[in-house]
Amino acid sequence: MERTENPMGTKPVPKLLLSLAIPAIIANLVNSLYNIVDQIFIGHKIGYLGNAATNIAFPLTTICLAIGLMAGLGAAAGFNLELGRKNPEHARKIAGTAFSALLICGVVLCILIRIFLKPLMIAFGATDNILDYAMEYSAITSLGIPFLLFSTGTNPIVRGDGNAAYSMMSIVTGAILNIILDAFFMYGLDLGIAGAAWATIIGQIVSAVMLAVYFRKFRNVTFSIEDFIPKWKYIVQICKLGFASFIFQASLLVVQVTLNNLLRTYGGQSVYGSDVTIAVAGILSKINAIFVAVVIGVVQGSQPICSFNYGAKKYTRVRETVRLLLITTTVLSTIIFIVIQCFPRQIIGLFGEGNDAYFEFATMYTRGFAACMFLNGIQVSSSTFFPSIGKAGKGAIISLSKQIILLVPLLLVLSHFLGLTGIIIATPITDALAFVLAVSLLYFEMKNMPKTDMD
């Protein structure tokens, strides 16, 4: 039975955002544990070469996140926009198309990556010491790509239906299982880095199955078999609305590969060596994933509220949501910034031991990397807000400009002149410039948005 009234348009915004954001934050944090827990266990069991190997393999995960979040967030935005416009049939077909497309794309991606696995590991920056570990880990985790892609993409759709608690539990269940199996496989069965990989796959399968089952329990629509037949016009709509998320993740992939190769070159020329610098950068990417998980959780909680009310022309609720979103993400970004700046060595130490040179570089790199992190809450919020109201182009501009137009050129130019120091300072400079762009676009959008609701 389809509902005629949606709490997205009636429930008080603070309570609604809290109810959607908290489960999303928990789900994202727990989901980030897939790689973080692997990194911790591998670091203590194998050492920093194991950590470096997972860093080399991480772009494969980023590829899945890019496609999965494009489909999931694009479909969730379209789903809520159509519900707000009172078009439940279109909402069903958008969600059903995303479901099928994620399954098909996951299988194709798995096959392609397995065919070209070794060349990919080398292209991602693997050194001779790291390559074998990276190959062993990636050969196994690549089998889980269909499940990772499906769960990544389906989770925002379930949350967009208003059931943030279920979307959270599906991710939490898989992640907890991953943690338990990490310990059992790596220490109980002594499977080494392969044990961490198998634990990850099993957790991803469980999460994907739980999310697939939910499609029979949707609150706002009831699906038919025909809804799951992919339609090209809905695929185009999904990709358009989710393109900013794709750009953000795809550009992260470019940054990761560029950074690994620069560290292999300039790290090798330094007193620290390329293996140490690549390992530290890998750890920082996982720590940054925690920051992103928290901020994106709040942003994802706001997405269905903004989409539904913008579609329903309830602009006062959109403004209230954006205002609350920016305040919350700025506070969270500042707290995370303070923690990282105060305890860099302790945080890095969670991921295994190393010599004095290892921790010297890790502390320096961590503080430099996070120097402007307190600005990133607004930048991330803006890049996702625009697609949620159907203006994907502006969100794509924010995401693309930060990673590709700003960060990659800065990494290449500054490293050429300053070596490792240039690599370190490129990130905070980029964060500051991206913040200015995001604030400017958001200011003009709010200025031009109608001040009152429209029937």
CSV table of C-alpha atoms in Angstrom, one decimal:
chain,number,residue,atom,x,y,z
A,1,MET,CA,0.0,0.0,0.0
A,2,GLU,CA,1.4,3.4,-1.0
A,3,ARG,CA,1.4,6.2,1.5
A,4,THR,CA,-0.2,9.6,0.7
A,5,GLU,CA,1.7,11.5,3.3
A,6,ASN,CA,5.4,11.4,4.0
A,7,PRO,CA,7.1,12.5,7.3
A,8,MET,CA,9.8,14.1,5.2
A,9,GLY,CA,7.4,16.9,4.6
A,10,THR,CA,5.8,17.2,8.1
A,11,LYS,CA,8.0,16.0,10.9
A,12,PRO,CA,10.1,18.8,12.6
A,13,VAL,CA,13.4,19.1,10.8
A,14,PRO,CA,15.8,18.8,13.8
A,15,LYS,CA,14.1,15.6,14.9
A,16,LEU,CA,13.9,14.3,11.4
A,17,LEU,CA,17.6,15.0,10.6
A,18,LEU,CA,18.6,13.4,13.9
A,19,SER,CA,16.6,10.3,13.2
A,20,LEU,CA,18.1,9.9,9.7
A,21,ALA,CA,21.7,11.1,10.4
A,22,ILE,CA,22.6,9.1,13.5
A,23,PRO,CA,21.9,5.7,11.8
A,24,ALA,CA,23.7,6.9,8.7
A,25,ILE,CA,26.8,8.0,10.8
A,26,ILE,CA,26.8,4.7,12.6
A,27,ALA,CA,26.5,2.8,9.4
A,28,ASN,CA,29.2,4.8,7.6
A,29,LEU,CA,31.6,4.5,10.6
A,30,VAL,CA,31.1,0.8,10.9
A,31,ASN,CA,31.4,0.4,7.1
A,32,SER,CA,34.7,2.2,7.3
A,33,LEU,CA,35.9,-0.4,9.7
A,34,TYR,CA,36.1,-2.9,6.9
A,35,ASN,CA,39.3,-1.4,5.8
A,36,ILE,CA,40.4,0.1,9.1
A,37,VAL,CA,40.2,-3.1,11.0
A,38,ASP,CA,42.0,-5.0,8.2
A,39,GLN,CA,44.7,-2.3,8.4
A,40,ILE,CA,45.0,-2.7,12.2
A,41,PHE,CA,45.2,-6.5,12.2
A,42,ILE,CA,47.5,-6.5,9.2
A,43,GLY,CA,49.8,-3.9,10.7
A,44,HIS,CA,50.2,-5.8,13.9
A,45,LYS,CA,50.4,-9.3,12.2
A,46,ILE,CA,52.5,-8.5,9.2
A,47,GLY,CA,54.0,-5.0,9.7
A,48,TYR,CA,54.0,-1.8,7.7
A,49,LEU,CA,54.5,-3.6,4.4
A,50,GLY,CA,51.1,-5.2,4.9
A,51,ASN,CA,49.6,-1.7,5.6
A,52,ALA,CA,51.3,-0.4,2.4
A,53,ALA,CA,49.8,-3.3,0.5
A,54,THR,CA,46.2,-2.5,1.5
A,55,ASN,CA,46.9,1.1,0.5
A,56,ILE,CA,47.9,-0.1,-2.9
A,57,ALA,CA,44.7,-2.2,-3.1
A,58,PHE,CA,42.4,0.5,-1.8
A,59,PRO,CA,41.8,2.2,-5.2
A,60,LEU,CA,39.7,-1.0,-6.1
A,61,THR,CA,37.4,-0.1,-3.2
A,62,THR,CA,37.3,3.5,-4.4
A,63,ILE,CA,36.2,2.4,-7.8
A,64,CYS,CA,33.3,0.5,-6.2
A,65,LEU,CA,32.4,3.4,-4.0
A,66,ALA,CA,32.4,5.7,-7.0
A,67,ILE,CA,29.9,3.6,-9.0
A,68,GLY,CA,27.9,2.5,-6.0
A,69,LEU,CA,27.4,5.9,-4.5
A,70,MET,CA,26.6,7.4,-7.9
A,71,ALA,CA,23.8,4.8,-8.3
A,72,GLY,CA,22.7,4.9,-4.7
A,73,LEU,CA,22.7,8.6,-3.9
A,74,GLY,CA,21.4,9.4,-7.4
A,75,ALA,CA,18.6,6.9,-7.1
A,76,ALA,CA,17.8,8.0,-3.5
A,77,ALA,CA,17.6,11.7,-4.7
A,78,GLY,CA,15.3,10.7,-7.6
A,79,PHE,CA,13.2,8.5,-5.4
A,80,ASN,CA,12.5,11.2,-2.9
A,81,LEU,CA,12.1,14.0,-5.5
A,82,GLU,CA,9.4,11.9,-7.3
A,83,LEU,CA,7.7,11.1,-4.0
A,84,GLY,CA,7.6,14.8,-3.2
A,85,ARG,CA,6.1,15.4,-6.6
A,86,LYS,CA,3.5,12.6,-5.9
A,87,ASN,CA,4.8,10.3,-8.7
A,88,PRO,CA,5.2,7.0,-6.8
A,89,GLU,CA,5.3,5.0,-10.0
A,90,HIS,CA,8.5,6.8,-11.2
A,91,ALA,CA,9.9,6.5,-7.7
A,92,ARG,CA,9.5,2.7,-7.9
A,93,LYS,CA,11.1,2.4,-11.3
A,94,ILE,CA,14.1,4.5,-10.3
A,95,ALA,CA,14.8,2.4,-7.2
A,96,GLY,CA,14.2,-0.9,-9.2
A,97,THR,CA,16.5,0.2,-12.0
A,98,ALA,CA,19.3,1.0,-9.6
A,99,PHE,CA,18.9,-2.4,-7.9
A,100,SER,CA,19.3,-4.3,-11.2
A,101,ALA,CA,22.0,-2.0,-12.6
A,102,LEU,CA,24.2,-2.5,-9.4
A,103,LEU,CA,24.0,-6.2,-9.7
A,104,ILE,CA,25.0,-6.3,-13.4
A,105,CYS,CA,27.8,-3.7,-13.0
A,106,GLY,CA,29.2,-5.5,-10.0
A,107,VAL,CA,29.7,-8.7,-11.9
A,108,VAL,CA,31.2,-7.0,-14.9
A,109,LEU,CA,33.6,-5.0,-12.8
A,110,CYS,CA,34.7,-8.1,-10.8
A,111,ILE,CA,35.6,-9.9,-14.1
A,112,LEU,CA,37.6,-6.9,-15.5
A,113,ILE,CA,39.5,-6.3,-12.3
A,114,ARG,CA,40.6,-9.9,-12.0
A,115,ILE,CA,41.8,-10.0,-15.6
A,116,PHE,CA,44.0,-7.0,-15.1
A,117,LEU,CA,44.9,-7.3,-11.5
A,118,LYS,CA,48.7,-7.3,-11.6
A,119,PRO,CA,49.0,-4.4,-14.0
A,120,LEU,CA,46.6,-2.5,-11.8
A,121,MET,CA,48.6,-3.1,-8.7
A,122,ILE,CA,51.8,-1.9,-10.4
A,123,ALA,CA,49.9,1.2,-11.8
A,124,PHE,CA,48.6,1.9,-8.3
A,125,GLY,CA,52.2,2.4,-7.1
A,126,ALA,CA,53.3,-1.1,-5.7
A,127,THR,CA,57.0,-1.5,-5.1
A,128,ASP,CA,58.8,-4.8,-5.3
A,129,ASN,CA,58.5,-5.3,-1.6
A,130,ILE,CA,54.8,-4.6,-1.6
A,131,LEU,CA,53.5,-6.2,-4.8
A,132,ASP,CA,53.2,-9.8,-3.5
A,133,TYR,CA,51.1,-8.8,-0.5
A,134,ALA,CA,49.0,-6.5,-2.6
A,135,MET,CA,48.3,-9.2,-5.1
A,136,GLU,CA,47.4,-11.8,-2.5
A,137,TYR,CA,45.0,-9.4,-0.8
A,138,SER,CA,43.4,-8.0,-3.9
A,139,ALA,CA,43.0,-11.4,-5.6
A,140,ILE,CA,40.6,-12.4,-2.8
A,141,THR,CA,38.8,-9.1,-2.1
A,142,SER,CA,38.0,-8.7,-5.8
A,143,LEU,CA,35.6,-11.6,-5.5
A,144,GLY,CA,33.5,-9.5,-3.2
A,145,ILE,CA,33.2,-6.6,-5.6
A,146,PRO,CA,29.6,-7.4,-6.7
A,147,PHE,CA,28.4,-7.5,-3.0
A,148,LEU,CA,30.3,-4.3,-2.1
A,149,LEU,CA,29.0,-2.4,-5.0
A,150,PHE,CA,25.4,-3.6,-4.4
A,151,SER,CA,25.4,-2.8,-0.6
A,152,THR,CA,27.1,0.6,-1.2
A,153,GLY,CA,24.4,1.6,-3.8
A,154,THR,CA,21.4,0.1,-2.1
A,155,ASN,CA,22.0,1.5,1.3
A,156,PRO,CA,21.1,5.1,0.4
A,157,ILE,CA,17.9,4.0,-1.3
A,158,VAL,CA,16.7,2.1,1.9
A,159,ARG,CA,17.6,5.2,3.9
A,160,GLY,CA,15.7,7.3,1.4
A,161,ASP,CA,12.6,5.2,2.1
A,162,GLY,CA,12.8,6.4,5.7
A,163,ASN,CA,14.2,3.3,7.2
A,164,ALA,CA,17.6,4.5,8.3
A,165,ALA,CA,17.7,2.0,11.2
A,166,TYR,CA,17.5,-1.0,8.8
A,167,SER,CA,20.2,0.4,6.4
A,168,MET,CA,22.4,1.0,9.5
A,169,MET,CA,21.9,-2.6,10.8
A,170,SER,CA,22.7,-4.2,7.4
A,171,ILE,CA,26.1,-2.5,7.4
A,172,VAL,CA,26.8,-2.9,11.1
A,173,THR,CA,26.0,-6.6,10.9
A,174,GLY,CA,28.5,-7.2,8.1
A,175,ALA,CA,31.2,-5.1,9.7
A,176,ILE,CA,30.9,-6.8,13.1
A,177,LEU,CA,31.2,-10.1,11.4
A,178,ASN,CA,34.2,-8.9,9.5
A,179,ILE,CA,35.9,-7.9,12.8
A,180,ILE,CA,35.3,-11.3,14.4
A,181,LEU,CA,36.4,-13.2,11.3
A,182,ASP,CA,39.5,-11.0,11.0
A,183,ALA,CA,40.7,-12.2,14.4
A,184,PHE,CA,39.7,-15.8,13.7
A,185,PHE,CA,41.2,-16.1,10.3
A,186,MET,CA,44.4,-14.1,10.9
A,187,TYR,CA,45.3,-15.4,14.3
A,188,GLY,CA,43.2,-18.5,14.9
A,189,LEU,CA,43.8,-20.1,11.5
A,190,ASP,CA,47.1,-18.1,10.8
A,191,LEU,CA,46.0,-17.1,7.3
A,192,GLY,CA,47.8,-13.8,7.3
A,193,ILE,CA,46.7,-11.1,4.9
A,194,ALA,CA,44.5,-13.6,3.1
A,195,GLY,CA,42.5,-14.1,6.2
A,196,ALA,CA,41.7,-10.4,6.4
A,197,ALA,CA,40.6,-10.5,2.8
A,198,TRP,CA,38.2,-13.5,3.3
A,199,ALA,CA,36.7,-11.8,6.4
A,200,THR,CA,36.0,-8.7,4.4
A,201,ILE,CA,34.2,-10.6,1.6
A,202,ILE,CA,32.0,-12.6,4.0
A,203,GLY,CA,30.9,-9.4,5.8
A,204,GLN,CA,30.1,-7.7,2.4
A,205,ILE,CA,27.9,-10.7,1.4
A,206,VAL,CA,25.9,-10.6,4.6
A,207,SER,CA,25.3,-6.8,4.2
A,208,ALA,CA,24.2,-7.2,0.6
A,209,VAL,CA,21.8,-10.0,1.3
A,210,MET,CA,20.1,-8.0,4.1
A,211,LEU,CA,19.6,-5.0,1.9
A,212,ALA,CA,18.3,-7.1,-1.0
A,213,VAL,CA,15.6,-8.6,1.3
A,214,TYR,CA,14.4,-5.1,2.3
A,215,PHE,CA,13.0,-4.4,-1.2
A,216,ARG,CA,10.0,-6.5,-0.2
A,217,LYS,CA,9.4,-4.3,2.8
A,218,PHE,CA,9.5,-0.7,1.4
A,219,ARG,CA,7.3,1.7,3.3
A,220,ASN,CA,6.4,4.2,0.6
A,221,VAL,CA,6.0,2.1,-2.5
A,222,THR,CA,5.2,-1.5,-3.4
A,223,PHE,CA,7.4,-3.0,-6.2
A,224,SER,CA,6.4,-5.2,-9.1
A,225,ILE,CA,8.7,-7.4,-11.2
A,226,GLU,CA,8.5,-4.9,-14.0
A,227,ASP,CA,10.1,-2.2,-11.8
A,228,PHE,CA,13.4,-4.1,-11.7
A,229,ILE,CA,13.8,-4.2,-15.5
A,230,PRO,CA,16.4,-1.5,-16.1
A,231,LYS,CA,15.2,1.5,-18.2
A,232,TRP,CA,17.7,3.7,-19.9
A,233,LYS,CA,15.9,7.0,-19.1
A,234,TYR,CA,16.0,6.1,-15.4
A,235,ILE,CA,19.7,5.1,-15.6
A,236,VAL,CA,20.4,8.5,-17.1
A,237,GLN,CA,18.5,10.3,-14.4
A,238,ILE,CA,20.2,8.3,-11.6
A,239,CYS,CA,23.7,9.0,-13.1
A,240,LYS,CA,22.9,12.7,-13.5
A,241,LEU,CA,21.8,13.1,-9.9
A,242,GLY,CA,24.6,10.9,-8.6
A,243,PHE,CA,27.3,12.3,-10.8
A,244,ALA,CA,28.8,14.6,-8.1
A,245,SER,CA,29.3,11.6,-5.8
A,246,PHE,CA,30.9,9.7,-8.7
A,247,ILE,CA,33.2,12.6,-9.5
A,248,PHE,CA,34.2,12.9,-5.8
A,249,GLN,CA,35.1,9.2,-5.5
A,250,ALA,CA,36.6,8.9,-9.0
A,251,SER,CA,38.8,11.9,-8.4
A,252,LEU,CA,39.9,10.3,-5.1
A,253,LEU,CA,41.0,7.4,-7.2
A,254,VAL,CA,43.1,9.7,-9.3
A,255,VAL,CA,44.5,11.3,-6.2
A,256,GLN,CA,45.3,7.9,-4.6
A,257,VAL,CA,47.2,6.6,-7.6
A,258,THR,CA,49.0,9.9,-8.2
A,259,LEU,CA,50.0,10.1,-4.5
A,260,ASN,CA,51.2,6.5,-4.3
A,261,ASN,CA,53.4,7.0,-7.4
A,262,LEU,CA,54.8,10.3,-6.1
A,263,LEU,CA,55.6,8.7,-2.8
A,264,ARG,CA,57.3,5.8,-4.5
A,265,THR,CA,59.5,8.4,-6.3
A,266,TYR,CA,60.1,11.1,-3.7
A,267,GLY,CA,59.8,8.9,-0.7
A,268,GLY,CA,62.5,6.7,-2.2
A,269,GLN,CA,64.7,9.7,-2.5
A,270,SER,CA,64.2,10.6,1.2
A,271,VAL,CA,65.6,9.2,4.4
A,272,TYR,CA,62.3,7.5,5.1
A,273,GLY,CA,62.1,5.3,1.9
A,274,SER,CA,59.1,4.7,-0.4
A,275,ASP,CA,57.7,1.7,1.6
A,276,VAL,CA,57.3,3.8,4.8
A,277,THR,CA,55.8,6.8,3.1
A,278,ILE,CA,53.3,4.7,1.2
A,279,ALA,CA,52.3,2.9,4.3
A,280,VAL,CA,51.7,6.1,6.3
A,281,ALA,CA,49.7,7.6,3.4
A,282,GLY,CA,47.5,4.5,3.5
A,283,ILE,CA,46.9,4.8,7.2
A,284,LEU,CA,46.0,8.5,6.7
A,285,SER,CA,43.5,7.6,4.0
A,286,LYS,CA,41.7,5.3,6.5
A,287,ILE,CA,41.8,7.9,9.2
A,288,ASN,CA,40.3,10.4,6.7
A,289,ALA,CA,37.6,7.8,6.0
A,290,ILE,CA,36.5,8.2,9.6
A,291,PHE,CA,36.1,11.9,9.1
A,292,VAL,CA,34.2,11.4,5.9
A,293,ALA,CA,32.0,8.7,7.4
A,294,VAL,CA,30.9,11.1,10.2
A,295,VAL,CA,30.3,14.2,7.9
A,296,ILE,CA,28.8,12.2,5.1
A,297,GLY,CA,26.4,10.5,7.6
A,298,VAL,CA,24.9,13.9,8.5
A,299,VAL,CA,24.8,14.9,4.8
A,300,GLN,CA,23.1,11.6,3.8
A,301,GLY,CA,20.6,12.2,6.6
A,302,SER,CA,19.7,15.6,5.1
A,303,GLN,CA,19.5,14.3,1.5
A,304,PRO,CA,16.0,12.8,1.6
A,305,ILE,CA,14.7,15.8,3.5
A,306,CYS,CA,16.1,18.3,1.0
A,307,SER,CA,15.0,16.2,-2.0
A,308,PHE,CA,11.4,15.6,-0.9
A,309,ASN,CA,10.8,19.2,0.3
A,310,TYR,CA,12.4,20.7,-2.8
A,311,GLY,CA,10.3,18.5,-5.0
A,312,ALA,CA,7.2,19.5,-2.9
A,313,LYS,CA,8.3,23.2,-3.1
A,314,LYS,CA,8.5,23.5,0.7
A,315,TYR,CA,11.5,25.8,0.5
A,316,THR,CA,11.4,26.9,4.1
A,317,ARG,CA,12.1,23.4,5.2
A,318,VAL,CA,14.9,23.1,2.7
A,319,ARG,CA,16.5,26.2,4.1
A,320,GLU,CA,16.1,25.0,7.7
A,321,THR,CA,17.7,21.7,6.8
A,322,VAL,CA,20.7,23.3,5.1
A,323,ARG,CA,21.3,25.7,8.0
A,324,LEU,CA,21.3,22.9,10.5
A,325,LEU,CA,23.4,20.7,8.2
A,326,LEU,CA,26.2,23.3,7.9
A,327,ILE,CA,26.3,24.0,11.6
A,328,THR,CA,26.5,20.3,12.5
A,329,THR,CA,29.1,19.4,9.9
A,330,THR,CA,31.3,22.4,10.8
A,331,VAL,CA,31.3,21.4,14.5
A,332,LEU,CA,32.0,17.8,13.8
A,333,SER,CA,34.9,18.8,11.4
A,334,THR,CA,36.4,21.0,14.0
A,335,ILE,CA,36.3,18.3,16.7
A,336,ILE,CA,38.0,15.8,14.4
A,337,PHE,CA,40.6,18.3,13.4
A,338,ILE,CA,41.5,19.0,17.1
A,339,VAL,CA,41.8,15.3,17.9
A,340,ILE,CA,44.1,14.5,14.9
A,341,GLN,CA,46.3,17.5,15.6
A,342,CYS,CA,46.7,16.7,19.3
A,343,PHE,CA,47.3,12.9,19.0
A,344,PRO,CA,48.9,12.0,15.7
A,345,ARG,CA,51.4,9.6,17.0
A,346,GLN,CA,48.9,7.7,19.2
A,347,ILE,CA,46.5,7.4,16.2
A,348,ILE,CA,49.2,6.1,13.9
A,349,GLY,CA,50.3,3.7,16.6
A,350,LEU,CA,47.0,1.9,16.6
A,351,PHE,CA,47.9,0.5,13.2
A,352,GLY,CA,51.1,-1.2,14.3
A,353,GLU,CA,54.7,-0.5,15.3
A,354,GLY,CA,57.5,1.1,13.5
A,355,ASN,CA,61.0,2.6,14.0
A,356,ASP,CA,61.6,6.3,15.0
A,357,ALA,CA,61.8,7.4,11.4
A,358,TYR,CA,58.4,5.8,10.7
A,359,PHE,CA,56.7,7.7,13.5
A,360,GLU,CA,58.6,10.9,12.7
A,361,PHE,CA,57.3,11.0,9.2
A,362,ALA,CA,53.8,9.8,10.3
A,363,THR,CA,53.4,12.6,12.8
A,364,MET,CA,54.6,15.2,10.3
A,365,TYR,CA,52.4,13.9,7.5
A,366,THR,CA,49.3,13.6,9.7
A,367,ARG,CA,49.4,17.1,11.0
A,368,GLY,CA,50.0,18.6,7.5
A,369,PHE,CA,47.4,16.5,5.9
A,370,ALA,CA,44.7,17.6,8.4
A,371,ALA,CA,45.8,21.2,8.7
A,372,CYS,CA,42.6,22.6,7.1
A,373,MET,CA,40.3,19.7,7.9
A,374,PHE,CA,37.9,21.9,9.9
A,375,LEU,CA,36.8,23.5,6.6
A,376,ASN,CA,35.8,20.3,4.9
A,377,GLY,CA,32.4,19.9,6.5
A,378,ILE,CA,30.9,22.7,4.5
A,379,GLN,CA,32.6,21.6,1.3
A,380,VAL,CA,31.4,18.0,1.6
A,381,SER,CA,27.9,19.2,2.5
A,382,SER,CA,27.6,21.5,-0.5
A,383,SER,CA,28.8,18.9,-3.0
A,384,THR,CA,26.0,16.5,-1.9
A,385,PHE,CA,23.3,19.2,-1.3
A,386,PHE,CA,23.1,20.3,-4.9
A,387,PRO,CA,22.4,16.9,-6.4
A,388,SER,CA,19.7,16.3,-3.7
A,389,ILE,CA,17.7,19.2,-5.2
A,390,GLY,CA,18.3,18.1,-8.8
A,391,LYS,CA,21.3,20.4,-9.5
A,392,ALA,CA,24.0,17.8,-10.0
A,393,GLY,CA,26.2,20.1,-12.1
A,394,LYS,CA,27.1,22.4,-9.3
A,395,GLY,CA,27.8,19.4,-7.0
A,396,ALA,CA,30.1,18.0,-9.7
A,397,ILE,CA,31.9,21.3,-10.0
A,398,ILE,CA,32.7,21.4,-6.3
A,399,SER,CA,33.9,17.8,-6.3
A,400,LEU,CA,35.8,17.9,-9.5
A,401,SER,CA,37.6,21.2,-8.8
A,402,LYS,CA,38.8,20.0,-5.4
A,403,GLN,CA,40.4,16.8,-6.4
A,404,ILE,CA,41.3,17.1,-10.1
A,405,ILE,CA,41.6,20.8,-10.8
A,406,LEU,CA,43.3,21.7,-7.6
A,407,LEU,CA,44.8,18.8,-5.7
A,408,VAL,CA,46.4,16.7,-8.4
A,409,PRO,CA,48.2,19.7,-10.1
A,410,LEU,CA,49.4,20.9,-6.7
A,411,LEU,CA,50.7,17.5,-5.8
A,412,LEU,CA,52.7,17.3,-9.1
A,413,VAL,CA,54.0,20.9,-9.0
A,414,LEU,CA,54.8,21.2,-5.3
A,415,SER,CA,56.5,17.7,-5.1
A,416,HIS,CA,58.7,18.7,-8.1
A,417,PHE,CA,60.0,21.7,-6.2
A,418,LEU,CA,59.7,20.7,-2.6
A,419,GLY,CA,59.7,16.8,-2.6
A,420,LEU,CA,57.9,15.3,0.4
A,421,THR,CA,57.1,18.7,1.9
A,422,GLY,CA,55.3,19.7,-1.3
A,423,ILE,CA,53.2,16.5,-1.1
A,424,ILE,CA,52.3,17.2,2.5
A,425,ILE,CA,51.2,20.9,2.0
A,426,ALA,CA,49.2,20.3,-1.2
A,427,THR,CA,46.2,18.9,0.7
A,428,PRO,CA,45.6,21.8,3.2
A,429,ILE,CA,46.0,24.4,0.4
A,430,THR,CA,43.5,22.5,-1.7
A,431,ASP,CA,41.0,22.3,1.3
A,432,ALA,CA,41.1,26.1,1.7
A,433,LEU,CA,40.6,26.8,-1.9
A,434,ALA,CA,37.7,24.3,-2.2
A,435,PHE,CA,36.1,25.8,0.8
A,436,VAL,CA,35.9,29.2,-0.8
A,437,LEU,CA,34.3,27.8,-4.0
A,438,ALA,CA,31.7,25.7,-2.0
A,439,VAL,CA,30.7,28.7,0.1
A,440,SER,CA,30.3,30.9,-2.9
A,441,LEU,CA,28.1,28.5,-4.8
A,442,LEU,CA,26.0,27.7,-1.8
A,443,TYR,CA,25.5,31.4,-1.0
A,444,PHE,CA,24.1,32.2,-4.4
A,445,GLU,CA,21.9,29.1,-4.4
A,446,MET,CA,20.3,30.1,-1.1
A,447,LYS,CA,20.0,33.7,-2.3
A,448,ASN,CA,18.1,32.7,-5.4
A,449,MET,CA,15.9,30.0,-3.8
A,450,PRO,CA,12.3,31.2,-3.1
A,451,LYS,CA,11.9,32.6,0.4
A,452,THR,CA,8.4,31.2,0.8
A,453,ASP,CA,6.7,27.8,0.1
A,454,MET,CA,4.7,27.4,-3.1
A,455,ASP,CA,1.6,25.3,-3.8
